[in-house]
Coordinates of C-alpha atoms in Angstrom, one line a residue:
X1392 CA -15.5 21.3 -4.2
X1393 CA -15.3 20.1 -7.7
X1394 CA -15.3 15.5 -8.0
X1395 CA -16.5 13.8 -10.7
X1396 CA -19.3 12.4 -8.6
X1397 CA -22.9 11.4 -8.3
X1398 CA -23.7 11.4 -4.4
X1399 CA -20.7 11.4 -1.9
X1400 CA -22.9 8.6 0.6
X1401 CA -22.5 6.4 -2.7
X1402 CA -19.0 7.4 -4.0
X1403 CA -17.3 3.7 -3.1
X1404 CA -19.7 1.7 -4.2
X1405 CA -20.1 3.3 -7.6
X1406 CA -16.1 3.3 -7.8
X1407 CA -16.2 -0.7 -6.7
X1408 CA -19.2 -1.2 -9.5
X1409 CA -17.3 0.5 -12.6
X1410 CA -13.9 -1.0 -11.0
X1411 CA -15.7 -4.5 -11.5
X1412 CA -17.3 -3.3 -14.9
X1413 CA -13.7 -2.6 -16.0
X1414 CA -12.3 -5.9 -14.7
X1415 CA -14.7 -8.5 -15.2
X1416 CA -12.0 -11.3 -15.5
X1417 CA -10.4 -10.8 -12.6
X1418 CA -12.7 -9.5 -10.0
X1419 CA -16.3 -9.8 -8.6
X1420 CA -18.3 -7.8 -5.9
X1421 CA -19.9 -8.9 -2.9
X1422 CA -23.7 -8.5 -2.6
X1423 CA -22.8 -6.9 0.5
X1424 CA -20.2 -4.9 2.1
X1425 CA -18.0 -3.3 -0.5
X1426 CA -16.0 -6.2 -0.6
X1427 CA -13.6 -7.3 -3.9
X1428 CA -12.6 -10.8 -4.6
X1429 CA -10.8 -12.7 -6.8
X1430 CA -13.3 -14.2 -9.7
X1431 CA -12.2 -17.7 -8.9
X1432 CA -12.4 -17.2 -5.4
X1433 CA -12.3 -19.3 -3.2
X1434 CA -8.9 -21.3 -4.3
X1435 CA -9.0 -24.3 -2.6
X1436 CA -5.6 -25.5 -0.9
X1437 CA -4.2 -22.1 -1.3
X1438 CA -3.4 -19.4 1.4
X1439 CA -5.7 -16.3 0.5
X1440 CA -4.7 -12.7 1.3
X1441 CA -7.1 -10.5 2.6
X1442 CA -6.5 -6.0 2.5
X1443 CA -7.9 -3.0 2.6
X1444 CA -8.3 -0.2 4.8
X1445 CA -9.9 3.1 3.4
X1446 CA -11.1 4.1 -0.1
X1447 CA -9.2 7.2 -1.4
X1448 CA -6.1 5.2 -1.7
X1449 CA -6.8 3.9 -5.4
X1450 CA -5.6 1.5 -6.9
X1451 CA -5.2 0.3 -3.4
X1452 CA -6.3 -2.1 -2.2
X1453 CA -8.8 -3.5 -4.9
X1454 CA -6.6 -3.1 -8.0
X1455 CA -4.1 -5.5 -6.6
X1456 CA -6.4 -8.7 -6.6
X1457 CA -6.0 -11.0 -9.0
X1458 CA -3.3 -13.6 -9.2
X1459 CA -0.1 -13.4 -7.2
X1460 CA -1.4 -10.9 -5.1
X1461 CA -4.6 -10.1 -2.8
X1462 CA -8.0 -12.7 -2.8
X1463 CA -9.6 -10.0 -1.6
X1464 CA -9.3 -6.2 -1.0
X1465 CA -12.3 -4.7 1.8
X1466 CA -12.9 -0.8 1.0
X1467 CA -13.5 1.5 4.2
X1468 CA -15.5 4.6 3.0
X1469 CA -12.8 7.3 1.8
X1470 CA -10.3 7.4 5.2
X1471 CA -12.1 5.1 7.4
X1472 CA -11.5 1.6 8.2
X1473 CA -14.1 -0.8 7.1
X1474 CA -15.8 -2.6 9.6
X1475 CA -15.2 -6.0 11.4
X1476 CA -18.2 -7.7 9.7
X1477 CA -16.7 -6.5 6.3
X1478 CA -13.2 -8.1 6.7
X1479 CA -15.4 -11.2 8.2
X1480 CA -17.3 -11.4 5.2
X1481 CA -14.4 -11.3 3.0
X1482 CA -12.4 -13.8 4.6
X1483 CA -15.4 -16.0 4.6
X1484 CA -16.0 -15.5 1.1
X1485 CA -11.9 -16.4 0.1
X1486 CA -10.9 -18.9 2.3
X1487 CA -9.9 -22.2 0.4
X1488 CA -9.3 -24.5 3.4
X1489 CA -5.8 -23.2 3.9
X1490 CA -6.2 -20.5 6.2
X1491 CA -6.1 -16.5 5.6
X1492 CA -3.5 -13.5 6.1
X1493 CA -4.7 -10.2 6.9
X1494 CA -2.1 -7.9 5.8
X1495 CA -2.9 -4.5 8.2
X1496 CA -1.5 -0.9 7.8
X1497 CA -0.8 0.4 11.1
X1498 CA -3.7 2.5 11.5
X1499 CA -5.7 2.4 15.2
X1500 CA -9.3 1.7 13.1
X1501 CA -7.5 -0.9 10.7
X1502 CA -5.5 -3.1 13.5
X1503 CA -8.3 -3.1 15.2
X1504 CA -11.4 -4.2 13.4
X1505 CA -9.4 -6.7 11.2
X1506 CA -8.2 -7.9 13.9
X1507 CA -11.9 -8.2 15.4
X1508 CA -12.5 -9.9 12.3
X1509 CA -10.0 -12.6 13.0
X1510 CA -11.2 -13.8 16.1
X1511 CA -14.9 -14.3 14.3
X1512 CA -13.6 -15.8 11.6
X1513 CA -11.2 -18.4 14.1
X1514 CA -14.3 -18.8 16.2
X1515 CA -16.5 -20.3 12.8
X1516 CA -13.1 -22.3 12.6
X1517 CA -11.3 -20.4 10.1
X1518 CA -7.3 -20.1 10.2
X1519 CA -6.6 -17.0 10.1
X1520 CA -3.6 -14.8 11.1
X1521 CA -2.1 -11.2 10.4
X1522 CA 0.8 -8.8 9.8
X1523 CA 0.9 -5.5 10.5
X1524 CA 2.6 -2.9 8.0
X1525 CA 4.9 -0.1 9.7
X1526 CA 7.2 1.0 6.9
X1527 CA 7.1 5.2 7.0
X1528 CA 10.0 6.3 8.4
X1529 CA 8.7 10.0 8.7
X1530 CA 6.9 9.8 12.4
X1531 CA 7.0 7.4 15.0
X1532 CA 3.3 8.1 16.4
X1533 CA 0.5 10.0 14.5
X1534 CA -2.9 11.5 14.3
X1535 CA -3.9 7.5 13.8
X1536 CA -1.3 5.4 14.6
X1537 CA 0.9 3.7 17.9
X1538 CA 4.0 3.6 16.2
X1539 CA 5.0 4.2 12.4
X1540 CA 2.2 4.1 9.8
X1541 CA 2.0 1.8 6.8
X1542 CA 2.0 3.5 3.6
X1543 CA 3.0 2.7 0.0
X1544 CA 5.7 -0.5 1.4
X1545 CA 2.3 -2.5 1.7
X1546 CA 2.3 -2.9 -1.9
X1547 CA 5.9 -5.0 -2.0
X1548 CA 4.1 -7.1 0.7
X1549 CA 0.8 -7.9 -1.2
X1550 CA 3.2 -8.9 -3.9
X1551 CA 6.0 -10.6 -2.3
X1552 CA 3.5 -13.0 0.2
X1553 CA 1.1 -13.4 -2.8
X1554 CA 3.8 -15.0 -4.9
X1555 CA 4.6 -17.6 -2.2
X1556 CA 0.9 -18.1 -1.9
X1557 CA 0.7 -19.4 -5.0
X1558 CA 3.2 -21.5 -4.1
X1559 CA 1.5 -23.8 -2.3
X1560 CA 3.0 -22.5 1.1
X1561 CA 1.2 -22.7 4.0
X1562 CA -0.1 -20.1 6.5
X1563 CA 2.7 -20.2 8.2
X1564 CA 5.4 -19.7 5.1
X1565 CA 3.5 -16.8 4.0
X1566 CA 3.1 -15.2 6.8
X1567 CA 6.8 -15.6 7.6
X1568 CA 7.7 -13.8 4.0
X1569 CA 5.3 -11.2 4.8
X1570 CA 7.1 -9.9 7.7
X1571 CA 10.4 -10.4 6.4
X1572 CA 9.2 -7.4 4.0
X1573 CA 8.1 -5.8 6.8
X1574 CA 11.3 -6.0 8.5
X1575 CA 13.1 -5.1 5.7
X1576 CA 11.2 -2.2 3.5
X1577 CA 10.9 1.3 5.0
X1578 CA 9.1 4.2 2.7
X1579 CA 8.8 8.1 3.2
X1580 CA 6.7 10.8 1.5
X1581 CA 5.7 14.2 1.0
X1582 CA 3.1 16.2 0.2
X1583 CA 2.2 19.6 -2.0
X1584 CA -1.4 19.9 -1.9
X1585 CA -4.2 18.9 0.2
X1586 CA -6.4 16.5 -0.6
X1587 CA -10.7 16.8 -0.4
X1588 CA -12.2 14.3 1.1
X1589 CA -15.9 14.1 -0.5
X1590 CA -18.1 14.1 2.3
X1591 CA -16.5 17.0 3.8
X1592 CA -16.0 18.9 0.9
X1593 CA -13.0 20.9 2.3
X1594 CA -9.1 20.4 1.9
X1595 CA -8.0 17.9 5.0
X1596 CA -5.4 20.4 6.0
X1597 CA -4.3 23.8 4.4
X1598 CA -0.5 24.8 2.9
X1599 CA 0.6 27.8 1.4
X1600 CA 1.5 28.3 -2.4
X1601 CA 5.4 27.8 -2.1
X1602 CA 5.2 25.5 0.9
X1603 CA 5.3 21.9 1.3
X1604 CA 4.8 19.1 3.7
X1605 CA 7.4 16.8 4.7
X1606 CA 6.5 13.4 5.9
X1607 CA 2.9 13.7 5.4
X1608 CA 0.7 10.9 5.7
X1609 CA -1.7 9.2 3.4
X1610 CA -4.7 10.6 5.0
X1611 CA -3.1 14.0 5.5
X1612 CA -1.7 13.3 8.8
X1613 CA 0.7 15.8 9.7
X1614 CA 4.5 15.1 8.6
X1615 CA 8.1 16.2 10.1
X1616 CA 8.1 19.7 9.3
X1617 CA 6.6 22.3 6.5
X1618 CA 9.1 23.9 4.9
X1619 CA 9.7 26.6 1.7
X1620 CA 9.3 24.3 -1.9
X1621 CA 12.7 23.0 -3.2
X1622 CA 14.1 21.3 -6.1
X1623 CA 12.9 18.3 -6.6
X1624 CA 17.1 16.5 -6.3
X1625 CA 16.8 18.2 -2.7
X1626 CA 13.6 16.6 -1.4
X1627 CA 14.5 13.5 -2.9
X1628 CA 18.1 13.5 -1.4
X1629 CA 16.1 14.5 1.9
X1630 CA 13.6 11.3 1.9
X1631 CA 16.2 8.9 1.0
X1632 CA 18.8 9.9 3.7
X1633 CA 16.0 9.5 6.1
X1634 CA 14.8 5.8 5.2
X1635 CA 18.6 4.9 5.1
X1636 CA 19.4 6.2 8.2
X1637 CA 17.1 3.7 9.3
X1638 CA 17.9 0.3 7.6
X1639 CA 21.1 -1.1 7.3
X1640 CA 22.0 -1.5 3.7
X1641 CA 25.8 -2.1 2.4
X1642 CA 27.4 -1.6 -0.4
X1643 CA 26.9 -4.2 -3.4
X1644 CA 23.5 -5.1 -1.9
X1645 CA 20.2 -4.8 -3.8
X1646 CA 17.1 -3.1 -3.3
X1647 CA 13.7 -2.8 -4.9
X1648 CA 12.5 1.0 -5.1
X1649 CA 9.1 2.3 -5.5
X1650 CA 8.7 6.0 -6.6
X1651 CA 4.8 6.5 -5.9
X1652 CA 2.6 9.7 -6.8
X1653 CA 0.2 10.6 -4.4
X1654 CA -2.6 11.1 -7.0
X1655 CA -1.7 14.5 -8.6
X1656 CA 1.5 14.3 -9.2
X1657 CA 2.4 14.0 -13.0
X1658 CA 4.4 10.9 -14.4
X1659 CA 7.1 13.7 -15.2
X1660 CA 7.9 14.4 -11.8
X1661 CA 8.0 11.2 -10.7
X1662 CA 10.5 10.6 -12.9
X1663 CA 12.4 13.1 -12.0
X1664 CA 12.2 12.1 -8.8
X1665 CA 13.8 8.9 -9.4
X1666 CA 16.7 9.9 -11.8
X1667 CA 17.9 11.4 -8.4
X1668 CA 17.1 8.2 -6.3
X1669 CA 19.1 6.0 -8.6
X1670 CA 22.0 8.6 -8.7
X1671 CA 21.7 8.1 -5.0
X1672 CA 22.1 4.1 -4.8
X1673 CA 24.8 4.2 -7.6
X1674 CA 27.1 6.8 -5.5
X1675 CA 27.0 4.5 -2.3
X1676 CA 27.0 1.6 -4.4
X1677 CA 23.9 0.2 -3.9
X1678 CA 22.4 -2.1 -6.6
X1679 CA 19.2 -0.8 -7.5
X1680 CA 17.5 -4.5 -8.8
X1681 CA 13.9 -3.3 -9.9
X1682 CA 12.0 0.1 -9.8
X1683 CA 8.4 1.4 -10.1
X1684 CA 7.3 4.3 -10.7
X1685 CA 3.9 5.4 -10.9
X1686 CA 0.5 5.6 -8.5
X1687 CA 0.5 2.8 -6.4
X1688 CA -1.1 3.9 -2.6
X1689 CA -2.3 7.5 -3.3
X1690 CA -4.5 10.5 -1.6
X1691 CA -7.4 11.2 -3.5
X1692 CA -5.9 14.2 -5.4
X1693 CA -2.9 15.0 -3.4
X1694 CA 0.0 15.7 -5.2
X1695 CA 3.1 14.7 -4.1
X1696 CA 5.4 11.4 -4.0
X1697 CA 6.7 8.8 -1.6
X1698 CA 9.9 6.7 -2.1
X1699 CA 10.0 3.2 -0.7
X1700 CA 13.0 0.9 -0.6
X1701 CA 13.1 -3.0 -0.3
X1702 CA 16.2 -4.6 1.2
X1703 CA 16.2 -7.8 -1.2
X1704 CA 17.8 -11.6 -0.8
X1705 CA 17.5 -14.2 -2.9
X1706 CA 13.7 -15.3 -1.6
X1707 CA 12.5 -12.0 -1.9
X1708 CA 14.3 -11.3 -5.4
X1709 CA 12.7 -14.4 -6.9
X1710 CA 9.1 -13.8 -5.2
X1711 CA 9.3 -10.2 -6.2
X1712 CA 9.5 -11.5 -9.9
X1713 CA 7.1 -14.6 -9.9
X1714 CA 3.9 -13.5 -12.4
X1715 CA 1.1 -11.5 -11.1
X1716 CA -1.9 -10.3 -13.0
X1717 CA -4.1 -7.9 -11.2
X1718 CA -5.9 -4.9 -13.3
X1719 CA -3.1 -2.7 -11.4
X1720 CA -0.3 -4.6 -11.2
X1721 CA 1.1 -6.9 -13.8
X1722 CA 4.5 -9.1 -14.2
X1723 CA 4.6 -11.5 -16.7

């Protein structure tokens, strides 16, 4: 095994310390619990949003706080939920008087300790509620999961519920934008490589040279199928067809897309990937509104992509634009 590391017990707490030593003027650490907030945290009479899940996923979740987007962002070590009294703390630490949204990926170990974390938070008299993320399109049950998992889609929903945070909204509003995202953003990847996951310092699953994965998970969860490598227009053609052929989108209606590399996966490739994704839309008429291209959720160093489409209105088109300035994600 070959990381740029110092000790694999201490690997995301020395990535949260240089993340902070990076971003100074937008984020500070916790004393305790590997826990990122917002530098002005708490925001008083403003709905925080609370993530996380797992490190390996970088810059998810902690490079999306900052404004218009998370409060706070709770690191699991690499693949493993964090714990209930880590989510606790972090809501404690951001709540403003407003109330809190815990936005979930559907992962067994994330639903359930942030949820755990919500009832001690409510029982110290904390509003709190959640959302649970479901947008790959790949499996309907996994290695980790009852029901689809949440992948790269969480991104538009830290956005998209951050901007109407900022608002003003209440609990409520948010939480009500949140899941229309939900409801209306579906995402599928594959995979190339494995990924090493530094405490076990082997691959997480193995593939041959000219093989790939279709449908893999995040954590290396097993996908659809493993098939002989093809052009990069055929696996493209292949994910989209799937995530269409399970939300209804007509013709003349727009969509956000998210092409998003899996940690390895040169910026050339993802490209690529997307000339053939917008060739897509434009042949069934589809308007494609606003694209992003680059690492958004990843795999360590996986390499591979996942595409993500949002079914936009009017709400979602304007909250999708409002200003955010996070050291990963920034609209002006």
């Amino acid at each position: 095994m070959k990381k740029l590391i110092n000790d694999s017990e201490y690997v995301v707490e020395d990535m949260l310390k240089g993340m902070v030593a990076a971003y100074p003027q937008y984020i500070k650490k916790l004393e305790e619990g590997n826990i990122i907030v917002r530098k002005d945290a708490p925001i008083k009479d403003k709905v925080a949003l609370v993530s996380g899940g797992g490190s390996g996923h970088e810059p998810s979740h902690g490079g999306y706080v900052g404004h218009g987007m998370l409060s706070a962002a709770v690191a699991g070590a690499v693949f493993t939920s964090p714990t209930p009294d880590q989510v606790y703390e972090a809501v404690k630490a951001v709540d403003g008087g407003k109330g809190v949204l815990l936005v979930i990926k559907n992962y067994s170990g994330d639903v359930m300790n942030f949820e755990m974390a919500k009832d001690m938070a409510e029982a110290d008299g904390i509003m709190v509620d959640s959302v649970v993320v479901n947008d790959d399109v790949a499996v309907e049950n996994s290695t980790y999961t009852t029901g689809r998992r949440g992948i790269a889609g969480t991104v538009f929903v830290h956005k998209i519920a951050g901007a109407k945070a900022e608002t003003g909204a209440t609990l409520q509003e948010v939480k009500a934008v949140a899941e229309k995202v939900i409801d209306n953003v579906r995402s599928m990847g594959m995979a190339l490589t494995p990924c090493i996951v530094p405490a076990a310092g082997k691959p997480t699953f193995t593939i041959g040279e000219n093989e790939m994965e279709i449908g893999m998970g995040i954590h290396g969860e097993p996908g659809t199928h493993r098939e002989g490598l093809k052009s990069a227009d055929e696996v493209t053609k292949h994910l989209v067809s799937k995530i269409l052929d399970d939300i209804n989108i007509s013709k003349n209606e727009e969509v956000a897309i998210m092409v998003n590399g899996l940690g390895a996966t040169p910026l050339m490739e993802l490209y690529i990937v997307n000339k053939k994704v917008s060739e897509i839309f434009k042949e069934k008429g589809i308007k494609v509104y606003k694209t992003f291209v680059g690492e958004f959720m990843t795999s360590l160093e996986m390499a591979g992509c996942s595409v993500t489409v949002l079914k936009l209105d009017s709400e979602l088109k304007e909250l999708l634009d409002a200003s955010a300035d996070t050291p990963a994600f920034k609209i002006i």
